[in-house]
PDB file of C-alpha atoms and ligand atoms in Angstrom:
ATOM      1  CA  MET Q   1      30.305   6.516 -11.684  1.00  0.00           C
ATOM      2  CA  ASN Q   2      30.661   2.894 -10.651  1.00  0.00           C
ATOM      3  CA  ILE Q   3      30.702   0.530  -7.717  1.00  0.00           C
ATOM      4  CA  GLU Q   4      34.323  -0.212  -7.026  1.00  0.00           C
ATOM      5  CA  PRO Q   5      35.521  -3.829  -6.906  1.00  0.00           C
ATOM      6  CA  LYS Q   6      36.380  -4.969  -3.401  1.00  0.00           C
ATOM      7  CA  SER Q   7      40.131  -4.883  -2.790  1.00  0.00           C
ATOM      8  CA  PRO Q   8      41.606  -7.876  -0.946  1.00  0.00           C
ATOM      9  CA  THR Q   9      42.081  -7.568   2.797  1.00  0.00           C
ATOM     10  CA  ASN Q  10      45.804  -7.309   3.482  1.00  0.00           C
ATOM     11  CA  LYS Q  11      47.643  -8.461   6.593  1.00  0.00           C
ATOM     12  CA  GLY Q  12      49.597  -5.576   8.046  1.00  0.00           C
ATOM     13  CA  SER Q  13      53.351  -5.983   7.614  1.00  0.00           C
ATOM     14  CA  ALA Q  14      55.301  -7.102  10.698  1.00  0.00           C
ATOM     15  CA  ASP Q  15      57.704  -4.280   9.820  1.00  0.00           C
ATOM     16  CA  TRP Q  16      55.026  -1.721  10.594  1.00  0.00           C
ATOM     17  CA  PHE Q  17      52.711  -3.441  13.112  1.00  0.00           C
ATOM     18  CA  THR Q  18      52.876  -5.474  16.325  1.00  0.00           C
ATOM     19  CA  GLY Q  19      50.221  -8.183  16.530  1.00  0.00           C
ATOM     20  CA  ASP Q  20      47.502  -8.997  14.023  1.00  0.00           C
ATOM     21  CA  VAL Q  21      46.316  -6.051  11.970  1.00  0.00           C
ATOM     22  CA  TRP Q  22      44.286  -6.192   8.755  1.00  0.00           C
ATOM     23  CA  VAL Q  23      43.885  -3.428   6.217  1.00  0.00           C
ATOM     24  CA  ASP Q  24      41.137  -2.987   3.635  1.00  0.00           C
ATOM     25  CA  PRO Q  25      42.044  -0.361   1.026  1.00  0.00           C
ATOM     26  CA  ILE Q  26      39.017   1.833   0.301  1.00  0.00           C
ATOM     27  CA  ALA Q  27      40.397   4.667  -1.803  1.00  0.00           C
ATOM     28  CA  ALA Q  28      43.693   5.493  -3.481  1.00  0.00           C
ATOM     29  CA  PRO Q  29      44.813   8.033  -6.083  1.00  0.00           C
ATOM     30  CA  ARG Q  30      44.223   6.912  -9.668  1.00  0.00           C
ATOM     31  CA  ASP Q  31      45.116   9.862 -11.846  1.00  0.00           C
ATOM     32  CA  GLY Q  32      46.168  13.449 -12.103  1.00  0.00           C
ATOM     33  CA  ASP Q  33      46.965  15.138  -8.823  1.00  0.00           C
ATOM     34  CA  GLN Q  34      44.675  13.017  -6.656  1.00  0.00           C
ATOM     35  CA  ARG Q  35      46.145  12.306  -3.244  1.00  0.00           C
ATOM     36  CA  MET Q  36      43.422  10.765  -1.058  1.00  0.00           C
ATOM     37  CA  ILE Q  37      44.105   7.445   0.638  1.00  0.00           C
ATOM     38  CA  VAL Q  38      41.462   5.810   2.830  1.00  0.00           C
ATOM     39  CA  GLY Q  39      41.753   2.458   4.540  1.00  0.00           C
ATOM     40  CA  ARG Q  40      39.743   0.440   7.014  1.00  0.00           C
ATOM     41  CA  VAL Q  41      42.135  -0.936   9.624  1.00  0.00           C
ATOM     42  CA  ARG Q  42      41.166  -3.723  12.003  1.00  0.00           C
ATOM     43  CA  PHE Q  43      43.312  -4.401  15.063  1.00  0.00           C
ATOM     44  CA  ALA Q  44      43.246  -7.531  17.221  1.00  0.00           C
ATOM     45  CA  PRO Q  45      43.361  -6.807  20.984  1.00  0.00           C
ATOM     46  CA  GLY Q  46      46.773  -5.447  21.942  1.00  0.00           C
ATOM     47  CA  SER Q  47      47.934  -4.894  18.370  1.00  0.00           C
ATOM     48  CA  ARG Q  48      49.247  -1.538  17.216  1.00  0.00           C
ATOM     49  CA  THR Q  49      51.294   0.303  14.624  1.00  0.00           C
ATOM     50  CA  ALA Q  50      54.997   1.022  15.031  1.00  0.00           C
ATOM     51  CA  TRP Q  51      55.979   4.624  15.681  1.00  0.00           C
ATOM     52  CA  HIS Q  52      55.516   6.636  12.510  1.00  0.00           C
ATOM     53  CA  ALA Q  53      54.622  10.027  11.048  1.00  0.00           C
ATOM     54  CA  HIS Q  54      52.665  11.167   8.010  1.00  0.00           C
ATOM     55  CA  GLY Q  55      54.048  13.798   5.669  1.00  0.00           C
ATOM     56  CA  ARG Q  56      50.622  15.356   5.124  1.00  0.00           C
ATOM     57  CA  GLY Q  57      49.031  14.406   8.435  1.00  0.00           C
ATOM     58  CA  GLN Q  58      46.344  11.823   9.128  1.00  0.00           C
ATOM     59  CA  THR Q  59      42.734  11.716  10.242  1.00  0.00           C
ATOM     60  CA  LEU Q  60      41.509   8.598  12.055  1.00  0.00           C
ATOM     61  CA  HIS Q  61      37.842   7.835  12.665  1.00  0.00           C
ATOM     62  CA  VAL Q  62      37.108   5.083  15.184  1.00  0.00           C
ATOM     63  CA  THR Q  63      34.311   2.767  14.093  1.00  0.00           C
ATOM     64  CA  GLU Q  64      34.556  -0.096  16.612  1.00  0.00           C
ATOM     65  CA  GLY Q  65      36.170  -0.965  19.934  1.00  0.00           C
ATOM     66  CA  ILE Q  66      38.553   1.262  21.858  1.00  0.00           C
ATOM     67  CA  ALA Q  67      41.511   2.859  20.100  1.00  0.00           C
ATOM     68  CA  LEU Q  68      44.707   3.852  21.895  1.00  0.00           C
ATOM     69  CA  LEU Q  69      46.937   6.515  20.361  1.00  0.00           C
ATOM     70  CA  GLY Q  70      50.215   7.903  21.626  1.00  0.00           C
ATOM     71  CA  THR Q  71      52.696  10.662  20.789  1.00  0.00           C
ATOM     72  CA  ARG Q  72      56.356  11.140  21.761  1.00  0.00           C
ATOM     73  CA  ASP Q  73      55.557  13.661  24.510  1.00  0.00           C
ATOM     74  CA  GLY Q  74      53.728  10.952  26.460  1.00  0.00           C
ATOM     75  CA  THR Q  75      50.230  11.973  25.458  1.00  0.00           C
ATOM     76  CA  VAL Q  76      47.842   9.003  25.262  1.00  0.00           C
ATOM     77  CA  ILE Q  77      44.365   9.256  23.771  1.00  0.00           C
ATOM     78  CA  ARG Q  78      41.701   6.616  24.346  1.00  0.00           C
ATOM     79  CA  ALA Q  79      39.080   7.021  21.600  1.00  0.00           C
ATOM     80  CA  THR Q  80      35.697   5.389  21.139  1.00  0.00           C
ATOM     81  CA  PRO Q  81      33.461   4.810  18.096  1.00  0.00           C
ATOM     82  CA  GLY Q  82      32.356   8.051  16.497  1.00  0.00           C
ATOM     83  CA  GLN Q  83      35.414   9.985  17.630  1.00  0.00           C
ATOM     84  CA  THR Q  84      37.895  11.451  15.133  1.00  0.00           C
ATOM     85  CA  ILE Q  85      41.573  12.048  15.864  1.00  0.00           C
ATOM     86  CA  TYR Q  86      43.799  14.324  13.787  1.00  0.00           C
ATOM     87  CA  THR Q  87      47.591  13.993  13.669  1.00  0.00           C
ATOM     88  CA  PRO Q  88      49.413  16.939  12.055  1.00  0.00           C
ATOM     89  CA  PRO Q  89      52.121  16.492   9.410  1.00  0.00           C
ATOM     90  CA  GLY Q  90      55.350  15.094  10.825  1.00  0.00           C
ATOM     91  CA  GLU Q  91      54.067  14.295  14.328  1.00  0.00           C
ATOM     92  CA  GLU Q  92      55.447  10.915  15.440  1.00  0.00           C
ATOM     93  CA  HIS Q  93      52.734   8.689  16.868  1.00  0.00           C
ATOM     94  CA  TRP Q  94      51.245   5.201  17.028  1.00  0.00           C
ATOM     95  CA  HIS Q  95      47.694   3.837  17.105  1.00  0.00           C
ATOM     96  CA  GLY Q  96      46.094   0.519  17.878  1.00  0.00           C
ATOM     97  CA  ALA Q  97      43.626  -1.474  19.915  1.00  0.00           C
ATOM     98  CA  ALA Q  98      43.144  -1.519  23.660  1.00  0.00           C
ATOM     99  CA  PRO Q  99      44.371  -4.775  25.265  1.00  0.00           C
ATOM    100  CA  GLU Q 100      40.863  -6.125  25.760  1.00  0.00           C
ATOM    101  CA  ASP Q 101      39.080  -5.145  22.542  1.00  0.00           C
ATOM    102  CA  PHE Q 102      39.117  -5.620  18.825  1.00  0.00           C
ATOM    103  CA  THR Q 103      39.271  -2.138  17.360  1.00  0.00           C
ATOM    104  CA  GLU Q 104      38.581  -0.695  13.935  1.00  0.00           C
ATOM    105  CA  HIS Q 105      39.232   2.721  12.479  1.00  0.00           C
ATOM    106  CA  LEU Q 106      39.196   4.443   9.142  1.00  0.00           C
ATOM    107  CA  ALA Q 107      42.560   5.966   8.266  1.00  0.00           C
ATOM    108  CA  MET Q 108      42.477   8.976   5.941  1.00  0.00           C
ATOM    109  CA  LEU Q 109      45.565  10.660   4.585  1.00  0.00           C
ATOM    110  CA  GLU Q 110      47.173  12.068   1.458  1.00  0.00           C
ATOM    111  CA  THR Q 111      50.024  10.593  -0.533  1.00  0.00           C
ATOM    112  CA  SER Q 112      53.398  12.200  -0.201  1.00  0.00           C
ATOM    113  CA  ASN Q 113      54.635  14.399  -3.007  1.00  0.00           C
ATOM    114  CA  GLY Q 114      58.267  15.251  -2.491  1.00  0.00           C
ATOM    115  CA  ALA Q 115      60.732  14.264   0.209  1.00  0.00           C
ATOM    116  CA  ASP Q 116      59.447  16.786   2.722  1.00  0.00           C
ATOM    117  CA  ALA Q 117      56.045  15.085   2.730  1.00  0.00           C
ATOM    118  CA  GLU Q 118      57.222  11.463   2.993  1.00  0.00           C
ATOM    119  CA  ASP Q 119      55.770   9.233   5.672  1.00  0.00           C
ATOM    120  CA  GLY Q 120      58.363   7.926   8.113  1.00  0.00           C
ATOM    121  CA  TRP Q 121      58.356   4.617   9.995  1.00  0.00           C
ATOM    122  CA  PHE Q 122      60.395   4.015  13.125  1.00  0.00           C
ATOM    123  CA  GLU Q 123      60.733   1.439  15.920  1.00  0.00           C
ATOM    124  CA  HIS Q 124      57.951  -0.757  17.281  1.00  0.00           C
ATOM    125  CA  VAL Q 125      56.063   0.309  20.395  1.00  0.00           C
ATOM    126  CA  THR Q 126      57.505  -1.824  23.186  1.00  0.00           C
ATOM    127  CA  ASP Q 127      55.238  -3.972  25.352  1.00  0.00           C
ATOM    128  CA  GLU Q 128      56.303  -1.828  28.321  1.00  0.00           C
ATOM    129  CA  ASP Q 129      55.318   1.437  26.621  1.00  0.00           C
ATOM    130  CA  TYR Q 130      52.103  -0.115  25.330  1.00  0.00           C
ATOM    131  CA  ARG Q 131      51.126  -1.387  28.786  1.00  0.00           C
ATOM    132  CA  ALA Q 132      51.810   2.049  30.250  1.00  0.00           C
ATOM    133  CA  ALA Q 133      49.608   3.659  27.589  1.00  0.00           C
ATOM    134  CA  ALA Q 134      46.871   1.135  28.308  1.00  0.00           C
ATOM    135  CA  GLY Q 135      46.899   2.031  31.967  1.00  0.00           C
ATOM    136  CA  GLY Q 136      49.185  -0.648  33.382  1.00  0.00           C
TER     137      GLY Q 136
HETATM  138 MN1   MN D   1      49.238   7.123  11.745  1.00  0.00          MN
END
């Protein structure tokens, strides 16, 4: 057992995020059939992911601020620190900060293994759709 070296904080790619988002890798597979990926994600107010889906689902645990999450059927979840949100495999969704708060969550998922478990990334969440999710 060992204390892991701190991984650099990475700026979220503009291909996958709108606004300023920073990701700290916490855990990643290193050998054998390990699959666990954990990251700390920090969102500036109003920032969010693009639409996407995870081949093996995703668990998000809010640690700071107010998180907004949306799915294609129009469902919007507003989550606060201590709350955990589960997204099943393949469900298209986005997540990010409320307009008025920095927000942080832990993102926990498994690596894909085969085409049917690949993550998919789609279009950005428009300002109009984001404002609607945030309550106008
Ligand atoms: Mn996600």
